[in-house]
CSV table of C-alpha atoms in Angstrom, one decimal:
chain,number,residue,atom,x,y,z
A,860,UNK,CA,-26.9,-64.9,65.0
A,861,UNK,CA,-24.4,-63.4,67.5
A,862,UNK,CA,-20.7,-63.2,66.9
A,863,UNK,CA,-19.7,-65.8,69.5
A,864,UNK,CA,-22.0,-68.3,67.7
A,865,UNK,CA,-20.2,-67.8,64.4
A,866,UNK,CA,-16.8,-68.3,66.0
A,867,UNK,CA,-17.9,-71.7,67.3
A,868,UNK,CA,-19.3,-72.8,64.0
A,869,UNK,CA,-17.9,-76.1,63.0
A,870,UNK,CA,-18.0,-76.5,59.2
A,871,UNK,CA,-19.3,-80.0,58.2
A,872,UNK,CA,-18.7,-81.8,54.9
A,873,UNK,CA,-15.9,-81.8,52.4
A,874,UNK,CA,-14.1,-78.4,52.1
A,875,UNK,CA,-14.9,-78.3,48.4
A,876,UNK,CA,-18.6,-78.8,49.1
A,877,UNK,CA,-18.5,-76.0,51.6
A,878,UNK,CA,-16.9,-73.7,49.0
A,879,UNK,CA,-19.6,-74.3,46.4
A,880,UNK,CA,-20.7,-70.7,46.5
A,881,UNK,CA,-17.1,-69.4,46.2
A,882,UNK,CA,-16.3,-71.7,43.3
A,883,UNK,CA,-19.6,-70.9,41.5
A,884,UNK,CA,-19.1,-67.2,42.0
A,885,UNK,CA,-15.5,-67.4,40.8
A,886,UNK,CA,-16.6,-68.9,37.4
A,887,UNK,CA,-19.8,-66.8,37.1
A,888,UNK,CA,-18.2,-63.4,37.9
A,889,UNK,CA,-15.2,-64.2,35.6
A,890,UNK,CA,-17.6,-64.9,32.7
A,891,UNK,CA,-19.6,-61.7,33.5
A,892,UNK,CA,-16.4,-59.6,33.6
A,893,UNK,CA,-15.3,-61.1,30.2
A,894,UNK,CA,-18.7,-60.1,28.8
A,895,UNK,CA,-18.4,-56.5,30.1
A,896,UNK,CA,-14.9,-56.2,28.8
A,897,UNK,CA,-16.0,-57.5,25.3
A,898,UNK,CA,-18.9,-55.0,25.3
A,899,UNK,CA,-16.8,-52.0,26.3
A,900,UNK,CA,-13.5,-52.8,24.5
A,901,UNK,CA,-14.3,-50.9,21.3
A,902,UNK,CA,-15.1,-47.7,23.1
A,903,UNK,CA,-12.0,-47.9,25.3
A,904,UNK,CA,-9.8,-48.6,22.3
A,905,UNK,CA,-11.4,-45.6,20.5
A,906,UNK,CA,-10.6,-43.4,23.5
A,907,UNK,CA,-7.0,-44.5,23.5
A,908,UNK,CA,-6.7,-43.9,19.8
A,909,UNK,CA,-8.1,-40.4,20.1
A,910,UNK,CA,-5.5,-39.8,22.8
A,911,UNK,CA,-2.8,-41.1,20.6
A,912,UNK,CA,-3.6,-38.8,17.7
A,913,UNK,CA,-3.8,-35.8,20.0
A,914,UNK,CA,-0.3,-36.6,21.3
A,915,UNK,CA,1.4,-37.1,17.9
A,916,UNK,CA,2.3,-33.4,17.4
A,917,UNK,CA,4.2,-33.5,20.7
A,918,UNK,CA,5.9,-36.9,20.1
A,919,UNK,CA,7.2,-36.0,16.6
A,920,UNK,CA,7.8,-32.3,16.6
A,921,UNK,CA,6.2,-30.5,13.7
A,922,UNK,CA,3.8,-33.4,12.8
A,923,UNK,CA,0.3,-32.6,11.8
A,924,UNK,CA,-2.1,-35.0,13.5
A,925,UNK,CA,-4.6,-34.9,10.6
A,926,UNK,CA,-2.1,-36.2,8.1
A,927,UNK,CA,-1.1,-39.2,10.2
A,928,UNK,CA,-1.4,-42.6,8.5
A,929,UNK,CA,-2.3,-45.6,10.6
A,930,UNK,CA,-0.3,-48.6,9.3
A,931,UNK,CA,0.8,-52.0,10.5
A,932,UNK,CA,4.2,-53.4,11.1
A,933,UNK,CA,6.0,-56.4,12.6
A,934,UNK,CA,7.4,-55.9,16.0
A,935,UNK,CA,9.3,-59.0,17.4
A,936,UNK,CA,7.3,-61.3,15.3
A,937,UNK,CA,3.8,-59.9,15.9
A,938,UNK,CA,1.8,-57.5,13.8
A,939,UNK,CA,0.7,-54.3,15.5
A,940,UNK,CA,-0.4,-50.7,14.8
A,941,UNK,CA,2.2,-48.0,14.0
A,942,UNK,CA,1.5,-44.4,13.0
A,943,UNK,CA,3.4,-42.6,10.3
A,944,UNK,CA,3.7,-38.9,11.1
A,945,UNK,CA,3.8,-36.2,8.4
A,946,UNK,CA,4.2,-32.5,8.6
A,947,UNK,CA,1.4,-30.2,7.2
A,948,UNK,CA,3.3,-30.1,3.9
A,949,UNK,CA,3.4,-33.9,3.6
A,950,UNK,CA,7.0,-34.4,4.6
A,951,UNK,CA,7.6,-37.7,6.4
A,952,UNK,CA,8.9,-36.8,9.8
A,953,UNK,CA,8.8,-40.0,11.8
A,954,UNK,CA,6.7,-42.7,13.5
A,955,UNK,CA,4.7,-43.2,16.6
A,956,UNK,CA,4.8,-46.7,18.0
A,957,UNK,CA,2.4,-47.8,20.7
A,958,UNK,CA,3.7,-50.5,23.0
A,959,UNK,CA,3.4,-51.9,26.5
A,960,UNK,CA,5.2,-54.0,29.0
A,961,UNK,CA,5.4,-54.7,32.7
A,962,UNK,CA,6.3,-52.0,35.1
A,963,UNK,CA,6.9,-52.2,38.9
A,964,UNK,CA,3.2,-52.6,39.7
A,965,UNK,CA,1.2,-53.4,36.6
A,966,UNK,CA,1.4,-52.9,32.8
A,967,UNK,CA,2.7,-49.6,31.4
A,968,UNK,CA,1.3,-48.5,28.0
A,969,UNK,CA,3.6,-46.2,26.0
A,970,UNK,CA,3.7,-44.2,22.8
A,971,UNK,CA,7.2,-43.9,21.4
A,972,UNK,CA,8.0,-41.1,19.0
A,973,UNK,CA,10.7,-42.2,16.5
A,974,UNK,CA,12.6,-40.4,13.7
A,975,UNK,CA,12.0,-41.4,10.0
A,976,UNK,CA,14.5,-44.2,10.2
A,977,UNK,CA,13.0,-45.6,13.4
A,978,UNK,CA,16.3,-45.4,15.2
A,979,UNK,CA,16.4,-42.3,17.4
A,980,UNK,CA,13.6,-41.4,19.8
A,981,UNK,CA,11.8,-38.0,19.3
A,982,UNK,CA,9.6,-38.3,22.4
A,983,UNK,CA,7.7,-40.5,24.8
A,984,UNK,CA,4.2,-40.5,26.2
A,985,UNK,CA,2.7,-42.7,28.9
A,986,UNK,CA,-0.8,-43.8,28.0
A,987,UNK,CA,-1.6,-45.9,31.0
A,988,UNK,CA,0.3,-46.8,34.2
A,989,UNK,CA,-0.5,-48.0,37.7
A,990,UNK,CA,2.9,-47.3,39.4
A,991,UNK,CA,3.2,-46.2,43.0
A,992,UNK,CA,1.6,-42.8,43.5
A,993,UNK,CA,4.2,-40.1,44.3
A,994,UNK,CA,7.1,-42.3,43.2
A,995,UNK,CA,6.8,-44.5,40.1
A,996,UNK,CA,3.9,-42.5,38.8
A,997,UNK,CA,6.2,-39.6,38.0
A,998,UNK,CA,6.8,-41.4,34.7
A,999,UNK,CA,3.5,-39.8,33.6
A,1000,UNK,CA,5.0,-36.3,34.0
A,1001,UNK,CA,6.4,-34.3,31.0
A,1002,UNK,CA,9.6,-33.7,33.0
A,1003,UNK,CA,10.5,-37.5,32.9
A,1004,UNK,CA,9.2,-38.1,29.4
A,1005,UNK,CA,11.3,-35.1,28.0
A,1006,UNK,CA,14.4,-37.1,28.9
A,1007,UNK,CA,13.7,-39.5,26.1
A,1008,UNK,CA,13.9,-36.9,23.3
A,1009,UNK,CA,17.1,-37.6,21.3
A,1010,UNK,CA,17.7,-40.9,23.1
A,1011,UNK,CA,18.9,-44.1,21.4
A,1012,UNK,CA,18.4,-47.7,22.3
A,1013,UNK,CA,19.6,-49.7,24.2
A,1014,UNK,CA,18.6,-47.4,27.0
A,1015,UNK,CA,19.6,-47.7,30.7
A,1016,UNK,CA,18.2,-45.8,33.6
A,1017,UNK,CA,21.0,-44.2,35.6
A,1018,UNK,CA,20.9,-42.6,39.1
A,1019,UNK,CA,23.0,-39.5,38.3
A,1020,UNK,CA,22.7,-37.3,35.2
A,1021,UNK,CA,22.7,-39.0,31.9
A,1022,UNK,CA,26.1,-38.9,30.2
A,1023,UNK,CA,25.2,-40.0,26.7
A,1024,UNK,CA,22.2,-40.8,24.4
A,1025,UNK,CA,21.9,-44.3,25.8
A,1026,UNK,CA,21.3,-43.2,29.4
A,1027,UNK,CA,18.2,-41.8,30.9
A,1028,UNK,CA,18.2,-40.1,34.3
A,1029,UNK,CA,16.0,-42.3,36.6
A,1030,UNK,CA,13.3,-40.9,38.9
A,1031,UNK,CA,14.6,-40.6,42.4
A,1032,UNK,CA,13.1,-43.4,44.5
A,1033,UNK,CA,11.6,-45.1,41.4
A,1034,UNK,CA,14.5,-46.9,39.8
A,1035,UNK,CA,12.5,-50.0,38.8
A,1036,UNK,CA,9.7,-47.9,37.2
A,1037,UNK,CA,12.3,-45.9,35.3
A,1038,UNK,CA,14.2,-49.0,34.1
A,1039,UNK,CA,10.9,-50.7,33.2
A,1040,UNK,CA,10.1,-47.9,30.8
A,1041,UNK,CA,13.6,-48.2,29.3
A,1042,UNK,CA,13.2,-51.9,28.9
A,1043,UNK,CA,9.8,-51.6,27.2
A,1044,UNK,CA,11.3,-49.0,24.8
A,1045,UNK,CA,14.3,-51.2,24.1
A,1046,UNK,CA,12.2,-54.3,23.3
A,1047,UNK,CA,9.9,-52.3,21.0
A,1048,UNK,CA,12.6,-50.5,19.1
A,1049,UNK,CA,14.9,-53.5,18.7
A,1050,UNK,CA,12.0,-55.7,17.6
A,1051,UNK,CA,10.7,-53.1,15.1
A,1052,UNK,CA,11.1,-54.1,11.4
A,1053,UNK,CA,10.2,-51.1,9.2
A,1054,UNK,CA,10.6,-53.2,6.1
A,1055,UNK,CA,7.3,-54.9,7.0
A,1056,UNK,CA,5.3,-51.7,7.0
A,1057,UNK,CA,1.9,-52.4,5.3
A,1058,UNK,CA,-1.5,-50.9,5.1
A,1059,UNK,CA,-3.7,-51.3,8.2
A,1060,UNK,CA,-6.1,-54.3,7.6
A,1061,UNK,CA,-8.5,-53.2,10.4
A,1062,UNK,CA,-9.2,-50.0,12.4
B,533,UNK,CA,-33.4,-53.3,69.8
B,534,UNK,CA,-35.1,-54.4,66.6
B,535,UNK,CA,-33.3,-54.5,63.2
B,536,UNK,CA,-32.8,-51.1,61.5
B,537,UNK,CA,-35.3,-50.4,58.8
B,538,UNK,CA,-34.4,-49.2,55.3
B,539,UNK,CA,-35.2,-45.7,56.2
B,540,UNK,CA,-33.0,-45.8,59.3
B,541,UNK,CA,-30.1,-47.3,57.3
B,542,UNK,CA,-30.5,-44.6,54.6
B,543,UNK,CA,-30.5,-41.7,57.1
B,544,UNK,CA,-27.8,-43.1,59.3
B,545,UNK,CA,-25.4,-43.2,56.4
B,546,UNK,CA,-25.6,-39.5,55.7
B,547,UNK,CA,-24.6,-37.9,59.1
B,548,UNK,CA,-24.9,-40.1,62.2
B,549,UNK,CA,-22.8,-43.0,60.7
B,550,UNK,CA,-21.0,-40.8,58.1
B,551,UNK,CA,-18.2,-43.0,56.7
B,552,UNK,CA,-15.7,-40.1,56.5
B,553,UNK,CA,-16.3,-38.1,59.7
B,554,UNK,CA,-17.8,-40.7,62.0
B,555,UNK,CA,-16.5,-44.1,60.9
B,556,UNK,CA,-13.2,-42.7,59.5
B,557,UNK,CA,-13.2,-45.4,56.8
B,558,UNK,CA,-12.0,-45.1,53.2
B,559,UNK,CA,-9.3,-42.6,54.3
B,560,UNK,CA,-7.0,-43.4,51.4
B,561,UNK,CA,-9.2,-42.2,48.5
B,562,UNK,CA,-10.5,-39.4,50.8
B,563,UNK,CA,-7.0,-38.0,51.2
B,564,UNK,CA,-5.8,-38.8,47.7
B,565,UNK,CA,-8.5,-37.5,45.3
B,566,UNK,CA,-9.9,-34.5,47.2
B,567,UNK,CA,-7.5,-32.0,45.6
B,568,UNK,CA,-10.3,-31.2,43.1
B,569,UNK,CA,-14.1,-31.5,43.1
B,570,UNK,CA,-14.1,-33.3,39.8
B,571,UNK,CA,-11.9,-36.1,41.0
B,572,UNK,CA,-13.7,-36.3,44.3
B,573,UNK,CA,-17.1,-36.7,42.8
B,574,UNK,CA,-15.9,-39.2,40.2
B,575,UNK,CA,-14.5,-41.3,43.0
B,576,UNK,CA,-17.8,-41.0,44.9
B,577,UNK,CA,-19.7,-42.2,41.8
B,578,UNK,CA,-17.4,-45.2,41.3
B,579,UNK,CA,-17.4,-46.2,45.0
B,580,UNK,CA,-21.2,-45.7,45.2
B,581,UNK,CA,-21.8,-47.9,42.2
B,582,UNK,CA,-19.6,-50.6,43.7
B,583,UNK,CA,-21.1,-50.2,47.2
B,584,UNK,CA,-24.8,-50.4,46.0
B,585,UNK,CA,-24.3,-53.2,43.6
B,586,UNK,CA,-22.2,-55.2,46.0
B,587,UNK,CA,-24.7,-54.6,48.9
B,588,UNK,CA,-27.6,-55.8,46.8
B,589,UNK,CA,-25.8,-58.9,45.4
B,590,UNK,CA,-24.5,-60.0,48.9
B,591,UNK,CA,-27.9,-59.5,50.3
B,592,UNK,CA,-29.4,-61.7,47.7
B,593,UNK,CA,-26.9,-64.4,48.6
B,594,UNK,CA,-27.0,-63.9,52.3
B,595,UNK,CA,-28.6,-67.2,53.2
B,596,UNK,CA,-25.8,-69.1,51.3
B,597,UNK,CA,-22.9,-67.5,53.1
B,598,UNK,CA,-20.7,-69.7,55.3
B,599,UNK,CA,-19.2,-67.7,58.2
B,600,UNK,CA,-15.6,-68.9,57.5
B,601,UNK,CA,-15.9,-68.1,53.8
B,602,UNK,CA,-17.9,-64.9,53.8
B,603,UNK,CA,-15.0,-62.5,53.5
B,604,UNK,CA,-13.9,-64.4,50.3
B,605,UNK,CA,-17.4,-64.0,48.8
B,606,UNK,CA,-17.5,-60.3,49.8
B,607,UNK,CA,-14.1,-59.7,48.2
B,608,UNK,CA,-14.9,-61.6,45.0
B,609,UNK,CA,-18.1,-59.5,44.6
B,610,UNK,CA,-16.5,-56.2,45.4
B,611,UNK,CA,-13.6,-56.8,43.1
B,612,UNK,CA,-16.0,-57.7,40.2
B,613,UNK,CA,-17.9,-54.5,40.5
B,614,UNK,CA,-14.8,-52.4,40.9
B,615,UNK,CA,-13.5,-53.9,37.6
B,616,UNK,CA,-16.8,-53.1,35.9
B,617,UNK,CA,-16.7,-49.5,37.3
B,618,UNK,CA,-13.1,-49.1,36.0
B,619,UNK,CA,-14.1,-50.3,32.5
B,620,UNK,CA,-17.2,-48.1,32.5
B,621,UNK,CA,-15.0,-45.1,33.4
B,622,UNK,CA,-12.4,-45.9,30.7
B,623,UNK,CA,-15.2,-46.2,28.2
B,624,UNK,CA,-17.3,-43.2,29.0
B,625,UNK,CA,-15.3,-40.8,31.2
B,626,UNK,CA,-11.8,-41.4,29.9
B,627,UNK,CA,-10.2,-38.2,31.1
B,628,UNK,CA,-11.6,-38.6,34.6
B,629,UNK,CA,-10.4,-42.2,34.7
B,630,UNK,CA,-6.9,-41.0,33.8
B,631,UNK,CA,-7.0,-38.4,36.5
B,632,UNK,CA,-7.9,-41.0,39.2
B,633,UNK,CA,-5.3,-43.5,38.0
B,634,UNK,CA,-4.6,-46.3,40.5
B,635,UNK,CA,-7.2,-45.1,43.0
B,636,UNK,CA,-10.1,-46.8,41.1
B,637,UNK,CA,-8.7,-50.3,41.4
B,638,UNK,CA,-8.0,-49.4,45.1
B,639,UNK,CA,-11.7,-49.2,45.7
B,640,UNK,CA,-11.5,-52.9,46.3
B,641,UNK,CA,-9.8,-52.3,49.6
B,642,UNK,CA,-12.0,-49.4,50.6
B,643,UNK,CA,-13.2,-50.5,54.1
B,644,UNK,CA,-16.5,-48.7,53.7
B,645,UNK,CA,-17.7,-51.3,51.2
B,646,UNK,CA,-16.6,-54.5,53.0
B,647,UNK,CA,-17.9,-53.1,56.3
B,648,UNK,CA,-21.4,-52.5,54.9
B,649,UNK,CA,-21.4,-56.0,53.6
B,650,UNK,CA,-20.5,-57.3,57.0
B,651,UNK,CA,-22.7,-55.1,59.0
B,652,UNK,CA,-25.8,-54.8,56.8
B,653,UNK,CA,-26.1,-56.7,53.6
B,654,UNK,CA,-25.0,-60.1,54.9
B,655,UNK,CA,-27.8,-59.9,57.4
B,656,UNK,CA,-30.7,-58.0,55.9
B,657,UNK,CA,-32.8,-58.0,52.7
B,658,UNK,CA,-32.0,-56.4,49.3
B,659,UNK,CA,-34.2,-53.3,49.7
B,660,UNK,CA,-32.6,-52.4,53.1
B,661,UNK,CA,-29.1,-53.2,51.7
B,662,UNK,CA,-29.9,-50.9,48.8
B,663,UNK,CA,-31.0,-48.1,51.1
B,664,UNK,CA,-27.9,-48.6,53.2
B,665,UNK,CA,-25.7,-48.3,50.2
B,666,UNK,CA,-27.4,-45.1,49.0
B,667,UNK,CA,-27.2,-43.5,52.4
B,668,UNK,CA,-23.5,-44.4,52.9
B,669,UNK,CA,-22.7,-43.1,49.4
B,670,UNK,CA,-24.4,-39.8,50.2
B,671,UNK,CA,-22.5,-39.6,53.4
B,672,UNK,CA,-19.2,-40.3,51.5
B,673,UNK,CA,-20.2,-37.6,49.0
B,674,UNK,CA,-20.7,-35.1,51.8
B,675,UNK,CA,-17.3,-36.0,53.3
B,676,UNK,CA,-15.3,-35.9,50.1
B,677,UNK,CA,-17.1,-32.8,48.7
B,678,UNK,CA,-16.5,-30.8,51.9
B,679,UNK,CA,-12.8,-31.6,51.9
B,680,UNK,CA,-12.4,-31.1,48.2
B,681,UNK,CA,-14.2,-27.8,48.3
B,682,UNK,CA,-11.7,-26.4,50.9
B,683,UNK,CA,-8.6,-27.9,49.2
B,684,UNK,CA,-9.6,-26.8,45.7
B,685,UNK,CA,-10.8,-23.3,46.5
B,686,UNK,CA,-7.9,-22.4,48.8
B,687,UNK,CA,-5.3,-24.5,47.0
B,688,UNK,CA,-6.0,-23.7,43.4
B,689,UNK,CA,-8.5,-20.9,43.5
B,690,UNK,CA,-11.0,-22.9,41.5
B,691,UNK,CA,-14.1,-25.0,42.1
B,692,UNK,CA,-14.9,-27.7,39.5
B,693,UNK,CA,-12.2,-26.1,37.4
B,694,UNK,CA,-13.9,-22.7,37.4
B,695,UNK,CA,-12.1,-19.8,38.8
B,696,UNK,CA,-13.7,-18.6,42.0
B,697,UNK,CA,-11.0,-16.6,43.7
B,698,UNK,CA,-9.5,-13.5,42.1
B,699,UNK,CA,-6.0,-14.0,40.7
B,700,UNK,CA,-4.5,-11.7,43.4
B,701,UNK,CA,-5.6,-14.1,46.2
B,702,UNK,CA,-2.6,-16.2,47.3
B,703,UNK,CA,-3.0,-19.9,46.6
B,704,UNK,CA,-2.0,-22.3,49.4
B,705,UNK,CA,-0.2,-24.8,47.3
B,706,UNK,CA,0.3,-27.2,50.2
B,707,UNK,CA,-3.5,-27.9,50.2
B,708,UNK,CA,-3.2,-29.6,46.8
B,709,UNK,CA,-0.5,-31.9,48.0
B,710,UNK,CA,-0.8,-34.8,50.5
B,711,UNK,CA,0.1,-32.9,53.6
B,712,UNK,CA,-2.7,-30.5,52.9
B,713,UNK,CA,-5.1,-33.4,52.7
B,714,UNK,CA,-4.2,-34.5,56.2
B,715,UNK,CA,-4.4,-30.9,57.5
B,716,UNK,CA,-7.8,-30.2,55.9
B,717,UNK,CA,-9.2,-33.5,57.0
B,718,UNK,CA,-8.0,-33.1,60.6
B,719,UNK,CA,-9.4,-29.6,60.9
B,720,UNK,CA,-12.8,-30.4,59.3
B,721,UNK,CA,-13.0,-33.5,61.6
B,722,UNK,CA,-12.4,-31.3,64.6
B,723,UNK,CA,-15.2,-28.9,63.4
B,724,UNK,CA,-17.7,-31.7,62.9
B,725,UNK,CA,-16.8,-33.2,66.3
B,726,UNK,CA,-17.2,-29.8,68.0
B,727,UNK,CA,-20.6,-29.1,66.3
B,728,UNK,CA,-22.0,-32.5,67.1
B,729,UNK,CA,-20.8,-32.3,70.7
B,730,UNK,CA,-22.6,-29.0,71.1
B,731,UNK,CA,-25.8,-30.5,69.5
B,732,UNK,CA,-25.7,-33.4,72.0
B,733,UNK,CA,-25.3,-31.1,75.0
B,734,UNK,CA,-28.3,-29.0,73.9
B,735,UNK,CA,-30.6,-32.0,73.6
B,736,UNK,CA,-29.8,-33.2,77.1
């Protein structure tokens, strides 16, 4: 079938009938993808957890990853995982709170290092992001994440140098990505209710 | 001229219709992930998986395709396999998937895949489509590996992460960055064009 023939093709029948294949594929492939996701979800979560544990000593300085306790807590009305960080001698140093939210392009997954009161940040780590390469994706660099040590919510991303603990110097050319990270941190820390800390009910 | 056979499709993809040096398709991942061999070959694996699976699936559906809706069907199929590849990488090669970041989802818009669907798999049977996918993947591997070898060895002194140049050898940092990608690609493309021109002159 030559190209000129296909340009002159006049589709007959109702548009929905013509699109039978597209509609069927849409449903079938969506179900197939859900199945794949279900099958692989456990492994992916295990990978992310392993990464979390390996980052804990950097997020809460002095913490011993082996002594971390995985607990549950209420954040903004929903139960989620939180990690309690201890030093090698058993002293409670702080918490590591996983959270996520929308960035400029897609979801950003974060680990927030907090002090023992859950008020001041001790560190930040980006678990997953799909921001613009070369601009927003600088949030994955240690240089940006180091700006969050000692910071306090509510955080704002500012264009110049940060003047106090509530300001974070934004990445040049990536204001939205920088502010998105601040917003995600703000929402998580303000919604955190440490009085609801309980044993983890599932791994 | 009769339709290309599976063997012809396979061999064409490696050198004569090489996606990187002849068709100049899929330039975005080619330039972005070739700063190390590890990233380059992971990208080839993910793209190859998507290309071969999409080619076979489109070929099986080829008689049902309507001309004015075929691009939709191609895109649906390709996007599905890219998502599966992304999940498989996150599950089994987590560190590699983090190194490649947003470039895995971007395989959806890699022109190599949709062009093979249009040129081959929407018109020929599954076995030929499979051979075409494998051939193009090998060609893509050759393209990416050649660029990544130059960029990693002269940019970082390593190959697959193993030190190959002595410490004293100066590292051309620019090769690891985007401008170096364009420079390396351009120079290698010139070399390939020169060599194939000479080969063509000799056969005349």
